[in-house]
Tab-separated table of C-alpha atoms and ligand atoms in Angstrom:
chain	number	residue	atom	x	y	z
A	556	MET	CA	0.000	0.000	0.000
A	557	ARG	CA	2.705	2.432	0.968
A	558	THR	CA	4.760	1.630	-2.125
A	559	LEU	CA	1.829	2.008	-4.467
A	560	ARG	CA	0.987	5.389	-2.999
A	561	LEU	CA	4.615	6.486	-3.282
A	562	VAL	CA	4.926	5.559	-6.942
A	563	THR	CA	1.636	7.213	-7.790
A	564	THR	CA	2.654	10.393	-6.002
A	565	LEU	CA	5.959	10.514	-7.815
A	566	ALA	CA	4.377	10.018	-11.175
A	567	VAL	CA	1.894	12.820	-10.578
A	568	ALA	CA	4.550	15.111	-9.123
A	569	GLY	CA	6.754	14.545	-12.135
A	570	LEU	CA	3.967	15.453	-14.501
A	571	LEU	CA	2.993	18.546	-12.547
A	572	ALA	CA	6.568	19.773	-12.397
A	573	GLY	CA	7.071	19.172	-16.086
A	574	GLY	CA	9.543	16.491	-15.148
A	575	VAL	CA	10.779	13.823	-17.462
A	576	ALA	CA	10.744	10.135	-16.789
A	577	VAL	CA	13.821	9.231	-18.775
A	578	VAL	CA	13.658	5.484	-18.600
A	579	ALA	CA	10.911	2.927	-18.683
A	580	ALA	CA	10.970	-0.476	-17.137
A	581	THR	CA	10.809	-3.236	-19.725
A	582	PRO	CA	12.110	-6.713	-18.864
A	583	ALA	CA	10.809	-8.387	-15.740
A	584	SER	CA	14.192	-9.796	-14.875
A	585	ALA	CA	16.036	-7.107	-12.887
A	586	ALA	CA	15.736	-4.033	-10.770
A	587	THR	CA	14.793	-0.855	-12.592
A	588	ALA	CA	15.136	2.795	-11.650
A	589	VAL	CA	12.988	5.653	-12.885
A	590	PHE	CA	14.046	9.271	-12.568
A	591	SER	CA	11.617	12.144	-12.257
A	592	VAL	CA	11.742	15.850	-11.432
A	593	THR	CA	9.505	16.730	-8.497
A	594	ASN	CA	10.285	20.434	-8.207
A	595	ASN	CA	12.048	22.820	-10.579
A	596	TRP	CA	13.179	26.395	-9.944
A	597	GLY	CA	14.995	27.172	-13.189
A	598	ASN	CA	18.623	26.912	-12.202
A	599	GLY	CA	18.101	23.853	-10.056
A	600	TYR	CA	15.673	21.068	-9.372
A	601	GLN	CA	14.661	18.336	-6.958
A	602	GLY	CA	14.980	14.895	-8.453
A	603	GLN	CA	13.744	11.532	-7.347
A	604	VAL	CA	14.626	8.006	-8.392
A	605	THR	CA	12.252	5.132	-7.774
A	606	VAL	CA	13.918	1.740	-7.603
A	607	THR	CA	11.677	-1.234	-8.355
A	608	ASN	CA	12.513	-4.882	-7.874
A	609	ASP	CA	11.241	-6.381	-11.135
A	610	THR	CA	12.526	-9.850	-10.321
A	611	SER	CA	10.431	-12.625	-8.852
A	612	ALA	CA	12.518	-12.873	-5.665
A	613	PRO	CA	13.442	-10.386	-2.932
A	614	ILE	CA	16.611	-8.326	-3.284
A	615	THR	CA	18.520	-7.164	-0.222
A	616	SER	CA	20.459	-4.204	-1.597
A	617	TRP	CA	20.536	-1.799	-4.512
A	618	ARG	CA	22.934	0.713	-5.968
A	619	VAL	CA	22.054	3.376	-8.511
A	620	GLU	CA	24.787	5.173	-10.452
A	621	PHE	CA	24.571	7.984	-12.964
A	622	ASP	CA	26.512	10.897	-14.407
A	623	LEU	CA	25.508	14.533	-14.568
A	624	PRO	CA	26.679	17.037	-17.189
A	625	SER	CA	29.618	19.030	-15.882
A	626	THR	CA	27.408	22.102	-15.471
A	627	SER	CA	25.251	20.396	-12.841
A	628	THR	CA	26.006	19.001	-9.379
A	629	VAL	CA	24.101	17.198	-6.643
A	630	SER	CA	24.078	19.406	-3.556
A	631	GLN	CA	22.124	17.136	-1.206
A	632	SER	CA	20.437	13.759	-1.153
A	633	TRP	CA	18.299	11.727	1.204
A	634	ASN	CA	17.112	8.140	1.693
A	635	ALA	CA	20.353	6.842	0.116
A	636	GLN	CA	24.072	6.810	0.862
A	637	GLN	CA	25.689	9.098	-1.718
A	638	THR	CA	29.270	8.925	-2.942
A	639	THR	CA	30.648	11.215	-5.608
A	640	SER	CA	33.593	10.922	-7.977
A	641	GLY	CA	33.855	13.922	-10.290
A	642	SER	CA	30.531	14.013	-12.098
A	643	HIS	CA	29.743	10.346	-11.356
A	644	TYR	CA	27.249	9.771	-8.557
A	645	THR	CA	26.530	6.551	-6.708
A	646	PHE	CA	23.536	6.091	-4.407
A	647	ALA	CA	23.389	2.933	-2.297
A	648	ASN	CA	20.500	1.846	-0.117
A	649	VAL	CA	20.521	2.749	3.558
A	650	SER	CA	19.784	0.191	6.276
A	651	TRP	CA	16.020	0.475	6.182
A	652	ASN	CA	15.294	0.508	2.444
A	653	GLY	CA	17.700	-2.068	0.959
A	654	THR	CA	15.357	-5.037	1.032
A	655	LEU	CA	12.684	-5.013	-1.639
A	656	ALA	CA	10.180	-7.823	-2.079
A	657	ALA	CA	9.406	-8.950	-5.615
A	658	GLY	CA	7.602	-6.098	-7.319
A	659	ALA	CA	8.246	-3.623	-4.490
A	660	SER	CA	9.648	-0.116	-4.905
A	661	THR	CA	11.444	2.494	-2.872
A	662	SER	CA	12.772	5.911	-3.731
A	663	PHE	CA	15.465	8.420	-2.874
A	664	GLY	CA	15.726	12.127	-3.575
A	665	PHE	CA	18.349	14.710	-4.317
A	666	LEU	CA	18.825	18.386	-5.134
A	667	VAL	CA	20.740	19.478	-8.233
A	668	ASN	CA	22.356	22.832	-8.863
A	669	GLY	CA	21.973	23.285	-12.623
A	670	SER	CA	19.488	21.845	-15.068
A	671	GLY	CA	21.386	18.759	-16.264
A	672	THR	CA	19.566	15.444	-15.829
A	673	PRO	CA	21.085	11.996	-15.132
A	674	LEU	CA	22.942	10.144	-17.885
A	675	ASN	CA	24.239	6.553	-18.116
A	676	CYS	CA	21.977	5.377	-15.313
A	677	THR	CA	22.627	1.924	-13.889
A	678	VAL	CA	21.021	-0.007	-11.060
A	679	ASN	CA	23.074	-2.847	-9.588
A	680	GLY	CA	25.343	-2.554	-12.619
A	681	ALA	CA	22.646	-2.987	-15.266
A	682	SER	CA	20.780	-0.345	-17.220
A	683	CYS	CA	18.154	1.485	-15.173
A	684	ALA	CA	15.686	0.592	-17.923
A	685	GLY	CA	16.396	-3.089	-17.450
A	686	GLY	CA	18.462	-3.534	-20.625
A	687	PRO	CA	22.228	-4.055	-21.007
A	688	PRO	CA	24.644	-1.674	-19.248
A	689	PRO	CA	25.199	1.585	-21.096
A	690	THR	CA	28.365	1.708	-23.117
A	691	THR	CA	28.907	5.465	-23.067
A	692	PRO	CA	31.925	6.121	-20.863
A	693	PRO	CA	31.275	8.558	-18.059
A	694	PRO	CA	32.707	12.017	-18.583
A	695	THR	CA	36.076	12.426	-16.975
A	696	THR	CA	36.109	16.209	-16.793
A	697	PRO	CA	35.408	17.319	-13.244
A	698	PRO	CA	32.592	19.812	-12.825
A	699	PRO	CA	33.638	23.435	-12.705
A	700	THR	CA	33.800	24.781	-9.209
A	701	THR	CA	31.788	27.926	-8.719
A	702	PRO	CA	32.284	28.722	-5.055
A	703	PRO	CA	29.609	30.859	-3.444
A	704	PRO	CA	30.610	34.434	-2.740
A	705	THR	CA	32.458	34.706	0.532
A	706	THR	CA	32.426	38.452	0.989
A	707	GLY	CA	29.670	40.825	1.995
A	708	THR	CA	27.025	40.465	4.656
A	709	PRO	CA	24.980	37.258	4.930
A	710	VAL	CA	22.043	38.876	3.143
A	711	GLU	CA	24.325	40.206	0.392
A	712	ARG	CA	25.693	36.701	-0.064
A	713	TYR	CA	22.428	34.742	-0.007
A	714	GLY	CA	19.626	37.215	-0.818
A	715	GLN	CA	16.016	36.094	-0.849
A	716	LEU	CA	15.688	32.657	0.729
A	717	ARG	CA	13.284	29.919	-0.214
A	718	VAL	CA	12.473	26.365	0.690
A	719	CYS	CA	13.941	23.842	-1.749
A	720	GLY	CA	13.036	20.258	-1.065
A	721	THR	CA	13.628	19.637	2.621
A	722	THR	CA	16.066	22.477	3.160
A	723	MET	CA	16.623	26.163	2.472
A	724	CYS	CA	18.251	27.655	-0.615
A	725	ASP	CA	19.644	31.056	-1.468
A	726	ARG	CA	18.656	33.179	-4.464
A	727	SER	CA	20.883	31.106	-6.768
A	728	GLY	CA	19.441	27.773	-5.636
A	729	ALA	CA	22.413	26.747	-3.470
A	730	ARG	CA	21.711	25.199	-0.089
A	731	VAL	CA	22.045	27.537	2.912
A	732	GLN	CA	22.402	26.548	6.565
A	733	LEU	CA	21.933	29.725	8.617
A	734	ARG	CA	23.359	29.783	12.144
A	735	GLY	CA	22.730	32.353	14.837
A	736	ILE	CA	21.186	33.027	18.212
A	737	SER	CA	17.816	33.804	19.728
A	738	SER	CA	17.109	36.727	21.971
A	739	MET	CA	15.832	36.204	25.490
A	740	TRP	CA	12.058	36.635	25.897
A	741	LEU	CA	12.122	40.327	24.992
A	742	ASN	CA	9.879	41.148	27.974
A	743	TRP	CA	12.388	39.535	30.342
A	744	GLU	CA	15.746	40.720	28.956
A	745	THR	CA	18.018	42.010	31.734
A	746	ALA	CA	19.358	44.631	29.286
A	747	PRO	CA	18.453	45.428	25.649
A	748	TYR	CA	21.135	43.157	24.170
A	749	ALA	CA	19.015	42.016	21.221
A	750	GLU	CA	18.036	45.573	20.262
A	751	ASN	CA	21.595	46.887	19.981
A	752	LEU	CA	22.975	47.425	16.470
A	753	SER	CA	26.576	47.537	17.638
A	754	ALA	CA	26.164	44.196	19.409
A	755	LEU	CA	24.513	42.647	16.347
A	756	THR	CA	27.326	43.832	14.078
A	757	TRP	CA	29.887	42.538	16.567
A	758	MET	CA	28.247	39.100	16.643
A	759	ARG	CA	28.154	39.059	12.827
A	760	ASP	CA	31.851	39.918	12.573
A	761	ASN	CA	33.191	37.936	15.545
A	762	TRP	CA	30.832	34.961	15.820
A	763	ASN	CA	29.889	34.677	12.129
A	764	LEU	CA	26.260	35.181	13.172
A	765	GLN	CA	23.947	35.119	10.160
A	766	VAL	CA	20.527	35.238	11.806
A	767	ILE	CA	19.028	36.661	14.998
A	768	ARG	CA	15.682	35.601	16.407
A	769	ALA	CA	13.488	38.217	18.067
A	770	ALA	CA	11.625	36.176	20.705
A	771	MET	CA	8.713	38.493	21.402
A	772	GLY	CA	6.936	37.265	24.511
A	773	VAL	CA	3.163	37.347	24.131
A	774	GLU	CA	1.348	35.954	27.138
A	775	PRO	CA	3.232	36.978	30.345
A	776	ALA	CA	2.543	40.272	32.079
A	777	GLY	CA	4.471	43.029	30.341
A	778	ALA	CA	4.679	41.117	27.046
A	779	TYR	CA	2.800	41.769	23.792
A	780	LEU	CA	-0.790	41.257	24.945
A	781	SER	CA	-0.453	43.706	27.841
A	782	ASP	CA	1.983	46.157	26.209
A	783	PRO	CA	1.777	45.738	22.438
A	784	ALA	CA	3.378	49.081	21.583
A	785	LYS	CA	6.508	48.309	23.568
A	786	ALA	CA	6.845	44.753	22.245
A	787	ARG	CA	6.272	45.779	18.628
A	788	ALA	CA	8.827	48.568	18.954
A	789	GLN	CA	11.418	46.090	20.238
A	790	VAL	CA	10.792	43.780	17.292
A	791	GLU	CA	10.922	46.615	14.770
A	792	THR	CA	14.199	47.840	16.246
A	793	ILE	CA	15.660	44.360	15.781
A	794	ILE	CA	14.340	44.151	12.202
A	795	ASN	CA	15.786	47.550	11.308
A	796	ASN	CA	19.125	46.649	12.896
A	797	ALA	CA	19.184	43.379	10.951
A	798	VAL	CA	18.646	45.283	7.726
A	799	ARG	CA	21.527	47.629	8.541
A	800	ALA	CA	23.794	44.738	9.542
A	801	GLY	CA	22.767	42.595	6.572
A	802	VAL	CA	21.695	39.607	8.669
A	803	TYR	CA	18.491	37.589	8.702
A	804	VAL	CA	15.919	38.114	11.454
A	805	ILE	CA	13.228	35.753	12.727
A	806	VAL	CA	10.087	37.431	14.034
A	807	ASP	CA	8.981	34.978	16.726
A	808	TRP	CA	5.512	35.082	18.324
A	809	HIS	CA	6.920	33.613	21.526
A	810	ALA	CA	3.826	31.959	22.926
A	811	HIS	CA	2.632	28.619	24.280
A	812	GLU	CA	-1.130	29.040	23.765
A	813	ALA	CA	-1.284	31.243	20.679
A	814	GLN	CA	-4.549	29.686	19.519
A	815	ASN	CA	-6.246	31.657	22.312
A	816	ASN	CA	-5.120	34.946	20.736
A	817	GLN	CA	-5.300	34.131	17.050
A	818	SER	CA	-6.871	37.439	16.021
A	819	GLN	CA	-4.018	39.387	17.656
A	820	ALA	CA	-1.448	37.195	15.868
A	821	VAL	CA	-3.215	37.614	12.526
A	822	ALA	CA	-3.248	41.399	12.960
A	823	PHE	CA	0.388	41.517	14.110
A	824	PHE	CA	1.807	39.394	11.299
A	825	GLY	CA	-0.434	40.974	8.659
A	826	ASP	CA	0.784	44.420	9.693
A	827	LEU	CA	4.466	43.468	9.776
A	828	ALA	CA	4.211	41.537	6.494
A	829	ARG	CA	2.828	44.651	4.804
A	830	ARG	CA	5.695	46.791	6.073
A	831	TYR	CA	8.636	44.357	6.106
A	832	GLY	CA	7.648	41.461	3.829
A	833	ASN	CA	9.526	43.014	0.919
A	834	LEU	CA	12.832	42.625	2.773
A	835	PRO	CA	14.884	39.493	2.131
A	836	ASN	CA	16.036	39.627	5.766
A	837	VAL	CA	12.784	38.634	7.418
A	838	ILE	CA	11.657	35.134	8.439
A	839	TRP	CA	8.263	34.733	10.134
A	840	GLU	CA	7.690	32.381	13.090
A	841	PRO	CA	4.042	32.606	14.166
A	842	TYR	CA	4.018	30.154	17.090
A	843	ASN	CA	7.080	29.369	19.197
A	844	GLU	CA	6.067	26.291	21.183
A	845	PRO	CA	2.548	24.894	21.205
A	846	LEU	CA	1.804	22.647	24.196
A	847	GLN	CA	0.497	19.089	23.928
A	848	VAL	CA	-2.564	20.049	21.914
A	849	SER	CA	-3.992	18.731	18.675
A	850	TRP	CA	-2.088	19.543	15.504
A	851	ALA	CA	-5.066	18.930	13.254
A	852	ASN	CA	-7.723	20.694	15.306
A	853	VAL	CA	-5.835	23.462	17.128
A	854	ILE	CA	-2.380	24.277	15.802
A	855	LYS	CA	-2.825	23.732	12.069
A	856	PRO	CA	-5.960	25.929	11.792
A	857	TYR	CA	-4.091	28.679	13.673
A	858	HIS	CA	-1.140	28.390	11.283
A	859	GLN	CA	-3.406	28.481	8.254
A	860	ALA	CA	-4.973	31.728	9.487
A	861	VAL	CA	-1.628	33.423	10.171
A	862	VAL	CA	-0.006	32.108	6.975
A	863	SER	CA	-2.958	33.483	5.036
A	864	ALA	CA	-2.535	36.913	6.677
A	865	ILE	CA	1.186	36.962	5.896
A	866	ARG	CA	0.754	35.765	2.318
A	867	ALA	CA	-1.821	38.492	1.636
A	868	ALA	CA	1.073	40.974	1.832
A	869	ASP	CA	4.235	38.924	1.470
A	870	PRO	CA	4.107	36.164	-1.113
A	871	ASP	CA	7.469	34.622	-0.523
A	872	ASN	CA	9.381	35.042	2.748
A	873	ILE	CA	9.922	31.862	4.725
A	874	ILE	CA	7.443	31.045	7.509
A	875	VAL	CA	8.551	28.606	10.235
A	876	LEU	CA	5.648	26.795	11.902
A	877	GLY	CA	5.620	25.586	15.512
A	878	THR	CA	4.726	21.961	16.186
A	879	PRO	CA	3.049	20.092	19.091
A	880	THR	CA	4.781	19.298	22.397
A	881	TRP	CA	7.017	22.368	22.632
A	882	SER	CA	7.930	22.065	18.943
A	883	GLN	CA	9.030	18.459	19.007
A	884	ASP	CA	6.299	16.522	17.165
A	885	VAL	CA	7.430	17.391	13.650
A	886	ASP	CA	6.433	13.884	12.577
A	887	VAL	CA	2.838	14.685	13.498
A	888	ALA	CA	2.941	17.872	11.437
A	889	ALA	CA	4.455	15.904	8.557
A	890	ALA	CA	1.374	13.703	8.399
A	891	SER	CA	-0.798	16.729	7.603
A	892	PRO	CA	1.290	19.723	6.507
A	893	VAL	CA	-0.059	23.243	6.150
A	894	THR	CA	-0.910	24.295	2.607
A	895	GLY	CA	1.368	26.951	1.164
A	896	THR	CA	4.795	27.783	-0.175
A	897	ASN	CA	8.098	28.434	1.580
A	898	LEU	CA	6.868	26.851	4.793
A	899	MET	CA	9.235	25.237	7.282
A	900	TYR	CA	8.564	23.509	10.597
A	901	THR	CA	10.063	24.117	14.033
A	902	LEU	CA	12.064	21.526	15.950
A	903	HIS	CA	13.472	22.471	19.373
A	904	PHE	CA	15.951	20.390	21.386
A	905	TYR	CA	17.832	20.631	24.670
A	906	SER	CA	20.602	18.070	24.673
A	907	CYS	CA	20.522	16.978	28.349
A	908	THR	CA	16.875	15.994	27.771
A	909	HIS	CA	16.573	15.197	24.052
A	910	GLY	CA	18.654	12.798	21.983
A	911	ALA	CA	18.335	10.127	19.317
A	912	SER	CA	14.602	9.538	19.744
A	913	LEU	CA	13.814	13.175	18.960
A	914	ARG	CA	16.237	13.140	16.011
A	915	ALA	CA	14.291	10.102	14.764
A	916	LYS	CA	11.161	12.283	14.724
A	917	GLY	CA	13.119	14.812	12.690
A	918	ASP	CA	14.315	12.111	10.297
A	919	ALA	CA	10.738	10.895	9.838
A	920	ALA	CA	9.565	14.423	9.072
A	921	ILE	CA	12.361	14.931	6.554
A	922	ARG	CA	11.593	11.603	4.886
A	923	ALA	CA	8.001	12.773	4.567
A	924	GLY	CA	9.252	15.938	2.832
A	925	LEU	CA	9.211	18.578	5.582
A	926	ALA	CA	11.831	21.321	5.777
A	927	LEU	CA	12.912	21.891	9.388
A	928	PHE	CA	14.381	24.920	11.195
A	929	VAL	CA	15.716	24.589	14.760
A	930	THR	CA	14.764	28.020	16.103
A	931	GLU	CA	15.828	27.086	19.642
A	932	TRP	CA	18.312	24.691	21.128
A	933	GLY	CA	20.531	24.400	24.156
A	934	ALA	CA	23.260	22.070	25.418
A	935	SER	CA	21.172	21.868	28.601
A	936	ASN	CA	18.078	20.471	30.250
A	937	ALA	CA	14.765	21.326	28.630
A	938	ASP	CA	14.234	24.038	31.254
A	939	GLY	CA	17.110	25.985	29.686
A	940	GLY	CA	19.628	24.679	32.217
A	941	LEU	CA	18.512	25.869	35.656
A	942	ASP	CA	21.111	23.475	37.141
A	943	GLY	CA	23.889	24.979	35.012
A	944	ARG	CA	24.785	21.615	33.490
A	945	ALA	CA	25.903	21.283	29.849
A	946	CYS	CA	25.666	18.079	27.789
A	947	LEU	CA	28.115	18.728	24.983
A	948	PRO	CA	28.574	15.212	23.458
A	949	GLU	CA	24.839	14.950	22.776
A	950	ALA	CA	24.797	18.566	21.579
A	951	GLN	CA	27.564	17.640	19.139
A	952	SER	CA	25.419	14.798	17.801
A	953	TRP	CA	22.683	17.354	17.182
A	954	ILE	CA	25.092	19.794	15.517
A	955	ASP	CA	26.309	17.017	13.213
A	956	TRP	CA	22.730	15.980	12.418
A	957	MET	CA	21.709	19.549	11.588
A	958	LYS	CA	24.750	20.004	9.373
A	959	THR	CA	24.095	16.733	7.529
A	960	ASN	CA	20.496	17.709	6.894
A	961	GLY	CA	21.146	21.373	6.109
A	962	ILE	CA	19.023	22.513	9.050
A	963	SER	CA	19.404	26.148	10.042
A	964	TRP	CA	19.448	27.041	13.735
A	965	THR	CA	19.339	29.764	16.348
A	966	ALA	CA	20.604	28.917	19.837
A	967	TRP	CA	18.796	29.996	23.001
A	968	LYS	CA	19.484	32.802	24.347
A	969	LEU	CA	21.161	36.229	24.416
A	970	ASP	CA	21.103	37.406	28.025
A	971	VAL	CA	23.013	37.423	31.296
A	972	GLY	CA	22.015	34.807	33.857
A	973	THR	CA	22.963	31.564	35.548
A	974	ASP	CA	21.132	29.127	33.230
A	975	THR	CA	23.339	27.013	30.959
A	976	THR	CA	21.695	28.698	27.997
A	977	ASN	CA	22.411	32.262	29.101
A	978	LEU	CA	25.126	33.184	26.626
A	979	LEU	CA	26.566	36.089	28.630
A	980	SER	CA	28.091	36.542	32.063
A	981	PRO	CA	27.547	39.526	34.392
A	982	GLY	CA	29.100	42.769	33.211
A	983	ALA	CA	28.721	42.019	29.495
A	984	PRO	CA	28.344	45.417	27.817
A	985	VAL	CA	25.153	45.922	25.855
A	986	THR	CA	27.143	46.943	22.758
A	987	GLY	CA	29.039	43.673	22.191
A	988	GLY	CA	32.731	42.867	22.684
A	989	TRP	CA	31.898	39.732	24.637
A	990	THR	CA	35.021	37.626	24.185
A	991	ASN	CA	35.592	37.581	27.946
A	992	TYR	CA	31.912	37.314	28.840
A	993	LEU	CA	30.909	33.946	27.377
A	994	HIS	CA	28.792	31.877	29.764
A	995	GLY	CA	27.298	28.376	29.912
A	996	HIS	CA	27.025	26.741	26.510
A	997	ALA	CA	28.155	29.916	24.724
A	998	PRO	CA	31.699	28.742	23.810
A	999	PHE	CA	30.171	25.650	22.162
A	1000	VAL	CA	27.520	27.723	20.362
A	1001	VAL	CA	30.040	30.264	19.109
A	1002	ALA	CA	32.489	27.589	17.946
A	1003	ASN	CA	29.736	26.021	15.861
A	1004	MET	CA	28.654	29.315	14.328
A	1005	ARG	CA	32.136	30.006	13.005
B	1452	MG	MG1	8.792	38.911	0.567
């Protein structure tokens, strides 16, 4: 059942995207592999290969190989183990999709920079179409290297962002993994660290910060609902500073029960989208951490309302959507995603509490096609590290996982305090220059931003 649905989906997606199925299965004596384009953005595309066991007995492994023209390169792949030699690409099964019963299929995906499609395709050494191996020798000229620009601010380098497959791409279609930090709840900052342009520029130049998250508290006393003018002014200061510093900025509706104030969120994001949605800097995050409430009946309808308000004014900037259980149940969201474009989903982790089982939820969501953004994390307990403890080996596993999957992140949180996740120690000036004021997990965070 699952396989049939997968193949049908791929075939439809290929047709809708104007994709080409370059080979057709003919003999019933071998494995076959069919390529299709599932998403195309002009100078790049998302491809998929469906491997089918056309024999009458199970197979326990498969290996697909093909060449790309020298003008095109694979930037990312999933559901297969990729190895690359010049312009020759090999994709082997991973542990959970190598065994195929007679007639069964599985698929893997990849992103290509450039418009060239696979040539000389083989599966387990035979032609992908089921015929004899191709005789055309693979090209031996390595692809030209066109390194991304390394000068200028982050926004000068990457420009308008968009979702491409299960990750984020820059204006040229190259994968981008943004790294940065989140503010403290703006209503509880001990000093206006997040609102300071000098500090932001210093973090950009000394920490390689590319994105700052404005965590605008909503529900507590003194936050947005009780003092909207103050909270909005803080957020707008951070947006304007981000524009001047050339960094990305996440506008975070930092709430746990946002569905109870949906009309305020719709008005807030609609207003800001009208005034700032034209800027490439801005990323919208309408719901920080929903509690353990229904995705289908509570959170998703809220997201659809806010996404609709944003899209009425801003057709394209990325929107990152909170998920159930303090933004952990991304697998639940994956089963019923919100309709729209350039949508990503929030995953939060704290490494003394969360490990492999939460990464497995992330893997499941990615396999289902979701693009994730970790808008909060800490090398601490889930409470932010009240005990001051840091769990760096597990945090490193998370860092590696995010890098492998191209997942952008902002670490919790820019303020002075005793929690593990307070990045600064007492006396840190509000204007930056914090080399001697790193606290808690900050040295680990900074090392991984650079
Ligand atoms: Mg826009």
